[in-house]
Coordinates of C-alpha atoms in Angstrom, one line a residue:
X437 CA -5.5 -13.3 -12.4
X438 CA -4.9 -16.9 -11.3
X439 CA -4.8 -19.4 -14.2
X440 CA -6.4 -22.8 -14.6
X441 CA -3.3 -24.7 -15.6
X442 CA -2.9 -28.3 -14.5
X443 CA 0.9 -28.5 -14.3
X444 CA 4.0 -28.8 -12.3
X445 CA 6.6 -26.2 -13.3
X446 CA 8.5 -27.7 -16.2
X447 CA 11.8 -26.8 -17.9
X448 CA 12.0 -26.2 -21.6
X449 CA 13.4 -28.9 -23.9
X450 CA 16.3 -26.9 -25.1
X451 CA 19.6 -27.1 -23.2
X452 CA 20.0 -23.3 -23.4
X453 CA 16.7 -22.7 -21.5
X454 CA 17.5 -25.4 -18.9
X455 CA 20.6 -23.3 -18.0
X456 CA 18.5 -20.1 -18.0
X457 CA 15.9 -20.9 -15.4
X458 CA 15.7 -24.0 -13.2
X459 CA 12.7 -25.7 -11.6
X460 CA 13.9 -24.6 -8.2
X461 CA 14.2 -20.9 -9.3
X462 CA 10.8 -20.9 -10.9
X463 CA 9.2 -22.5 -7.8
X464 CA 11.0 -20.0 -5.4
X465 CA 9.9 -17.0 -7.5
X466 CA 6.3 -18.3 -7.6
X467 CA 6.2 -18.8 -3.8
X468 CA 7.7 -15.4 -3.1
X469 CA 5.1 -13.7 -5.4
X470 CA 2.1 -15.8 -4.3
X471 CA 2.9 -15.9 -0.5
X472 CA 4.4 -12.4 -0.2
X473 CA 3.9 -9.8 -2.9
X474 CA 0.3 -10.5 -4.1
X475 CA -1.2 -10.7 -0.6
X476 CA 0.5 -7.4 0.3
X477 CA -0.7 -5.7 -2.9
X478 CA -4.1 -7.2 -2.3
X479 CA -4.4 -5.7 1.2
X480 CA -3.3 -2.3 0.0
X481 CA -5.6 -2.3 -3.0
X482 CA -8.7 -3.6 -1.2
X483 CA -8.2 -0.9 1.4
X484 CA -7.9 1.8 -1.2
X485 CA -10.8 0.6 -3.3
X486 CA -13.0 0.3 -0.2
X487 CA -12.2 3.9 0.7
X488 CA -13.0 4.9 -2.9
X489 CA -16.4 3.3 -2.7
X490 CA -17.2 5.1 0.6
X491 CA -16.2 8.5 -0.8
X492 CA -17.9 8.0 -4.2
X493 CA -21.1 6.8 -2.6
X494 CA -21.1 9.9 -0.4
X495 CA -20.8 12.0 -3.5
X496 CA -23.9 10.1 -4.9
X497 CA -24.4 7.7 -7.7
X498 CA -26.6 10.0 -9.7
X499 CA -23.5 10.9 -11.7
X500 CA -22.6 8.4 -14.3
X501 CA -18.9 8.9 -13.8
X502 CA -19.3 7.9 -10.1
X503 CA -21.2 4.8 -11.1
X504 CA -18.4 3.7 -13.4
X505 CA -15.7 4.4 -10.7
X506 CA -17.7 2.6 -8.0
X507 CA -18.2 -0.4 -10.4
X508 CA -14.4 -0.3 -11.1
X509 CA -13.5 -0.2 -7.4
X510 CA -15.9 -3.0 -6.6
X511 CA -14.6 -5.3 -9.4
X512 CA -11.0 -4.5 -8.5
X513 CA -11.8 -5.4 -4.8
X514 CA -13.3 -8.8 -5.8
X515 CA -10.4 -9.5 -8.1
X516 CA -7.8 -8.6 -5.5
X517 CA -9.5 -10.8 -3.0
X518 CA -10.1 -13.8 -5.2
X519 CA -6.7 -13.7 -6.9
X520 CA -5.2 -14.9 -3.5
X521 CA -6.9 -18.3 -4.2
X522 CA -6.1 -20.4 -1.2
X523 CA -7.1 -23.8 -2.8
X524 CA -4.8 -22.8 -5.7
X525 CA -1.9 -22.5 -3.3
X526 CA -2.7 -25.8 -1.7
X527 CA -3.0 -27.6 -5.0
X528 CA 0.0 -26.3 -7.0
X529 CA 2.5 -25.1 -4.5
X530 CA 1.8 -27.2 -1.4
X531 CA 0.5 -30.3 -3.1
X532 CA 2.6 -30.3 -6.2
X533 CA -0.4 -30.5 -8.5
X534 CA -2.5 -32.6 -6.1
X535 CA -5.0 -32.2 -3.3
X536 CA -3.5 -34.2 -0.5
X537 CA -6.7 -34.6 1.6
X538 CA -9.6 -36.9 2.0
X539 CA -12.0 -37.2 -0.9
X540 CA -14.7 -35.0 0.7
X541 CA -12.2 -32.2 1.6
X542 CA -10.4 -32.5 -1.8
X543 CA -13.7 -32.2 -3.7
X544 CA -14.7 -29.1 -1.6
X545 CA -11.3 -27.6 -2.3
X546 CA -11.8 -28.3 -6.0
X547 CA -15.1 -26.4 -6.0
X548 CA -13.7 -23.5 -4.0
X549 CA -10.8 -23.4 -6.4
X550 CA -13.0 -22.8 -9.4
X551 CA -15.3 -20.5 -7.5
X552 CA -12.4 -18.2 -6.7
X553 CA -11.1 -18.6 -10.3
X554 CA -14.4 -17.6 -11.9
X555 CA -14.7 -14.5 -9.6
X556 CA -11.1 -13.6 -10.2
X557 CA -11.2 -13.7 -14.0
X558 CA -14.7 -12.3 -14.3
X559 CA -14.0 -9.2 -12.2
X560 CA -10.5 -8.7 -13.6
X561 CA -11.6 -8.8 -17.3
X562 CA -14.7 -6.7 -16.5
X563 CA -12.5 -4.1 -14.7
X564 CA -10.3 -4.0 -17.8
X565 CA -13.4 -3.0 -19.9
X566 CA -14.6 -0.2 -17.5
X567 CA -12.0 2.4 -18.8
X568 CA -13.5 1.9 -22.2
X569 CA -16.9 2.9 -20.8
X570 CA -15.3 5.8 -18.9
X571 CA -13.7 7.0 -22.2
X572 CA -17.1 6.8 -24.0
X573 CA -18.8 8.7 -21.2
X574 CA -16.1 11.5 -21.4
X575 CA -16.3 11.6 -25.2
X576 CA -20.0 12.4 -24.9
X577 CA -19.4 14.9 -22.1
X578 CA -16.7 16.7 -24.0
X579 CA -18.1 16.6 -27.5
X580 CA -21.9 16.7 -27.0
X581 CA -22.3 18.4 -23.6
X582 CA -25.8 19.7 -24.3
X583 CA -27.2 16.2 -25.0
X584 CA -25.1 14.4 -22.4
X585 CA -28.0 13.9 -20.0
X586 CA -30.1 12.4 -22.7
X587 CA -27.5 10.0 -24.1
X588 CA -25.7 9.0 -20.9
X589 CA -28.1 8.1 -18.1
X590 CA -27.6 6.2 -14.8
X591 CA -29.8 3.4 -16.1
X592 CA -27.8 2.9 -19.3
X593 CA -24.5 3.2 -17.4
X594 CA -25.6 0.4 -14.9
X595 CA -26.9 -1.7 -17.9
X596 CA -23.5 -1.4 -19.7
X597 CA -21.6 -2.5 -16.6
X598 CA -23.9 -5.4 -15.9
X599 CA -23.8 -6.6 -19.6
X600 CA -20.0 -6.7 -19.4
X601 CA -20.0 -8.5 -16.1
X602 CA -22.6 -11.1 -17.3
X603 CA -20.6 -11.7 -20.5
X604 CA -17.3 -12.5 -18.8
X605 CA -19.1 -14.4 -16.0
X606 CA -20.8 -16.6 -18.7
X607 CA -17.4 -17.2 -20.4
X608 CA -15.6 -18.2 -17.3
X609 CA -18.4 -20.4 -16.0
X610 CA -18.3 -22.3 -19.3
X611 CA -14.6 -22.9 -19.1
X612 CA -15.0 -24.5 -15.7
X613 CA -16.7 -27.4 -17.4
X614 CA -13.5 -28.1 -19.3
X615 CA -12.3 -29.7 -16.0
X616 CA -13.4 -32.4 -13.7
X617 CA -12.5 -33.7 -10.3
X618 CA -10.8 -37.1 -9.9
X619 CA -9.8 -39.0 -6.8
X620 CA -7.2 -41.5 -7.7
X621 CA -4.5 -43.6 -6.0
X622 CA -1.0 -42.1 -6.3
X623 CA 1.6 -44.9 -6.2
X624 CA 4.5 -42.4 -5.6
X625 CA 2.8 -41.2 -2.4
X626 CA 1.1 -44.5 -1.6
X627 CA -2.2 -42.7 -1.0
X628 CA -5.2 -41.4 -2.8
X629 CA -5.2 -37.7 -4.0
X630 CA -7.5 -35.3 -5.7
X631 CA -6.7 -34.1 -9.2
X632 CA -8.0 -31.5 -11.6
X633 CA -8.3 -33.3 -14.9
X634 CA -9.6 -32.4 -18.4
X635 CA -13.2 -33.3 -19.1
X636 CA -14.7 -34.6 -22.4
X637 CA -16.1 -31.1 -23.1
X638 CA -12.5 -29.8 -23.2
X639 CA -11.5 -32.3 -26.0
X640 CA -14.8 -31.6 -27.8
X641 CA -14.0 -27.8 -27.7
X642 CA -10.3 -28.2 -28.4
X643 CA -10.4 -26.8 -32.0
X644 CA -12.1 -23.5 -30.8
X645 CA -10.1 -23.0 -27.6
X646 CA -7.3 -21.0 -29.2
X647 CA -9.9 -18.5 -30.5
X648 CA -11.3 -18.1 -27.0
X649 CA -7.9 -17.7 -25.5
X650 CA -7.1 -15.0 -28.0
X651 CA -10.2 -13.1 -26.9
X652 CA -9.4 -13.7 -23.3
X653 CA -5.7 -12.6 -23.3
X654 CA -5.5 -10.0 -26.0
X655 CA -8.4 -7.8 -24.9
X656 CA -7.6 -5.5 -27.9
X657 CA -10.8 -3.6 -28.3
X658 CA -11.1 -1.8 -24.9
X659 CA -7.5 -0.5 -25.0
X660 CA -7.9 0.6 -28.6
X661 CA -11.1 2.5 -27.9
X662 CA -9.5 4.0 -24.8
X663 CA -6.4 5.2 -26.7
X664 CA -8.4 6.8 -29.6
X665 CA -10.9 8.3 -27.2
X666 CA -8.3 9.8 -24.9
X667 CA -6.4 11.4 -27.8
X668 CA -9.7 12.9 -29.1
X669 CA -10.6 14.2 -25.6
X670 CA -7.2 15.8 -25.1
X671 CA -7.4 17.6 -28.4
X672 CA -10.9 18.8 -27.7
X673 CA -10.0 19.9 -24.1
X674 CA -7.0 21.9 -25.5
X675 CA -9.2 23.6 -28.0
X676 CA -11.9 24.3 -25.5
X677 CA -9.3 25.9 -23.1
X678 CA -8.5 28.5 -25.7
X679 CA -12.0 29.2 -26.7
X680 CA -14.5 28.8 -23.9
X681 CA -18.0 27.8 -24.9
X682 CA -20.6 30.5 -24.4
X683 CA -23.3 27.9 -23.7
X684 CA -22.1 26.8 -20.3
X685 CA -21.0 28.6 -17.1
X686 CA -17.3 28.8 -16.3
X687 CA -17.9 27.0 -13.0
X688 CA -19.5 24.0 -14.8
X689 CA -16.7 23.9 -17.3
X690 CA -14.1 23.9 -14.5
X691 CA -15.9 21.0 -12.8
X692 CA -16.1 19.1 -16.1
X693 CA -12.4 19.7 -16.7
X694 CA -11.4 18.4 -13.3
X695 CA -13.5 15.3 -13.8
X696 CA -12.1 14.7 -17.2
X697 CA -8.5 15.1 -16.0
X698 CA -9.1 12.6 -13.3
X699 CA -10.8 10.0 -15.5
X700 CA -8.1 10.5 -18.1
X701 CA -5.5 9.7 -15.5
X702 CA -7.3 6.5 -14.6
X703 CA -7.4 5.6 -18.3
X704 CA -3.7 6.3 -18.9
X705 CA -2.7 4.2 -15.9
X706 CA -4.9 1.4 -17.4
X707 CA -3.3 1.8 -20.9
X708 CA 0.2 1.6 -19.4
X709 CA -0.8 -1.7 -17.8
X710 CA -2.3 -3.1 -21.0
X711 CA 0.8 -2.0 -23.0
X712 CA 3.2 -3.8 -20.7
X713 CA 1.0 -6.9 -20.2
X714 CA 0.8 -7.3 -24.0
X715 CA 4.6 -7.5 -24.4
X716 CA 4.7 -11.3 -23.7
X717 CA 2.4 -11.8 -26.7
X718 CA 5.1 -10.6 -29.0
X719 CA 7.8 -12.9 -27.5
X720 CA 8.7 -16.4 -28.7
X721 CA 6.2 -19.0 -27.6
X722 CA 8.6 -20.6 -25.1
X723 CA 8.9 -17.3 -23.3
X724 CA 5.2 -16.5 -23.1
X725 CA 3.8 -19.9 -22.4
X726 CA 0.8 -19.1 -20.3
X727 CA -2.8 -19.8 -21.2
X728 CA -5.9 -21.6 -19.9
X729 CA -4.9 -25.0 -21.1
X730 CA -1.1 -25.4 -21.2
X731 CA 0.1 -28.5 -19.4
X732 CA 3.8 -27.8 -19.7
X733 CA 4.5 -24.1 -19.6
X734 CA 8.1 -23.1 -19.5
X735 CA 9.7 -21.8 -16.3
X736 CA 10.4 -18.5 -18.0
X737 CA 6.8 -18.3 -19.1
X738 CA 5.7 -19.0 -15.5
X739 CA 7.9 -16.2 -14.2
X740 CA 6.7 -13.7 -16.8
X741 CA 3.2 -14.7 -16.0
X742 CA 3.7 -14.0 -12.3
X743 CA 5.1 -10.6 -12.9
X744 CA 2.4 -9.7 -15.4
X745 CA -0.1 -10.5 -12.7
X746 CA 1.7 -8.2 -10.2
X747 CA 1.3 -5.4 -12.7
X748 CA -2.4 -6.1 -13.2
X749 CA -2.9 -6.2 -9.4
X750 CA -1.1 -2.9 -9.1
X751 CA -3.4 -1.4 -11.7
X752 CA -6.3 -2.5 -9.6
X753 CA -4.8 -0.9 -6.5
X754 CA -3.6 2.6 -7.4
X755 CA -6.8 4.3 -8.5
X756 CA -7.5 5.6 -5.0
X757 CA -4.2 7.4 -5.1
X758 CA -5.1 8.9 -8.5
X759 CA -8.5 10.1 -7.1
X760 CA -6.8 11.7 -4.1
X761 CA -4.1 13.5 -6.2
X762 CA -6.3 14.5 -9.2
X763 CA -9.7 15.4 -7.6
X764 CA -10.0 18.1 -4.9
X765 CA -13.6 17.2 -4.1
X766 CA -12.6 13.5 -3.5
X767 CA -9.7 14.7 -1.4
X768 CA -11.9 17.0 0.7
X769 CA -14.6 14.4 1.2
X770 CA -12.0 11.8 2.2
X771 CA -10.5 14.2 4.8
X772 CA -14.0 14.9 6.2
X773 CA -14.7 11.2 6.6
X774 CA -11.4 10.5 8.3
X775 CA -11.8 13.5 10.6
X776 CA -15.2 12.4 11.7
X777 CA -13.9 8.9 12.4
X778 CA -11.0 10.2 14.4
X779 CA -13.3 12.5 16.4
X780 CA -15.7 9.6 17.2
X781 CA -12.8 7.6 18.6
X782 CA -11.5 10.5 20.7

C-alpha cells in the first residue's frame, strides 16, 4: 500500500537512532523491497488471484460465498498491480523527491502517481473488509441455515461489496486534493523540477487529519468482527459435529462444512496479517512514523513500513493456495481447467 508522503528518508534527531539506521541503509532496503520483493510477490499474487477468479466463475456466482471470494481476488489483483507504482519509484527513489522531467511529462507522472495511489489504497482497504463480510455470511449459514437464502442473497452481497468499495474510493479521492503539482526551479540541480506539495485544503483539514488517519490505519472493526465471528462459528461447528441437525441432509452438511473450513482459513490468514500489521501502532512514535502526511519519517519507521507492506502483499497473494489445499471442488476444477489447456496445446 504505497503512501503519499512527500519526503526524503531522514534520520531521527537522537544520536542513538542515527547510529541505529543510516540514510544509506534505509535507501538500500527500500530499493531492495520496491525493485525486487514487491514486484515478485505481485506477479505471484496476480497469477494466483487470476486463477482463483477463473475457477470461481466456473463454479458460478449464484453462491454468495463465491461472490465474496471473486471480489476479494479482484481487489487483491488491483492492489498488487497498483502497489508497484512506477511514478512513485521515479519520484522518490530515482528523483529523490522530485520529478526530473519536462513540465508536461512531470504533470502526467503526477496524475498517474495519484491514480495508482487511489486504486492501491481503495482496493487494499476494501479487501481488508471482505473477510468481515465472509464471516457474517458464514455466521448466517451456520446459525440460521433455514433462513440463509432469505437473508443472504447475491444482490445484497454485491451491494455490500460495492458500498465498501465506494466508501474507500471516496475517502482516497478526497485525500488527493490535499496535494498539488508545482513546477519550480531547483538551484541545486540548476533546472526546473516537478514537486508534490501540500494544498490549501490540506491545511484547512489539518485538525481532522489525525482522525482520518486513525480510521485508515487502525481498521479495528473488520478484524474485531472477524475474530468474534470465527470463534462463534468454530464453537457452533464443533457442537454440530456431535449432534447432526435432522433438518438437512448429510451431504449438504458436508458441503457446508467444507465451505466453512475454507472461508475460516481465509479469515485466519487475514487476522494474522492484521495482528502483525498492528504491532507498529504500539511502538514509540519514532519507530512507527508512517502516515499520510508525515514529512520527516524516521528511517526505522520507513523500514518497518516497507516490511509491513510486504506482509499485506503476501496476504493478498496466498488465498489461491488456501483454496487449493482446503477445497476439493476448487482443486478438481483447477485440475480440469489446466488439463484442458494442456490438451489444447498438445
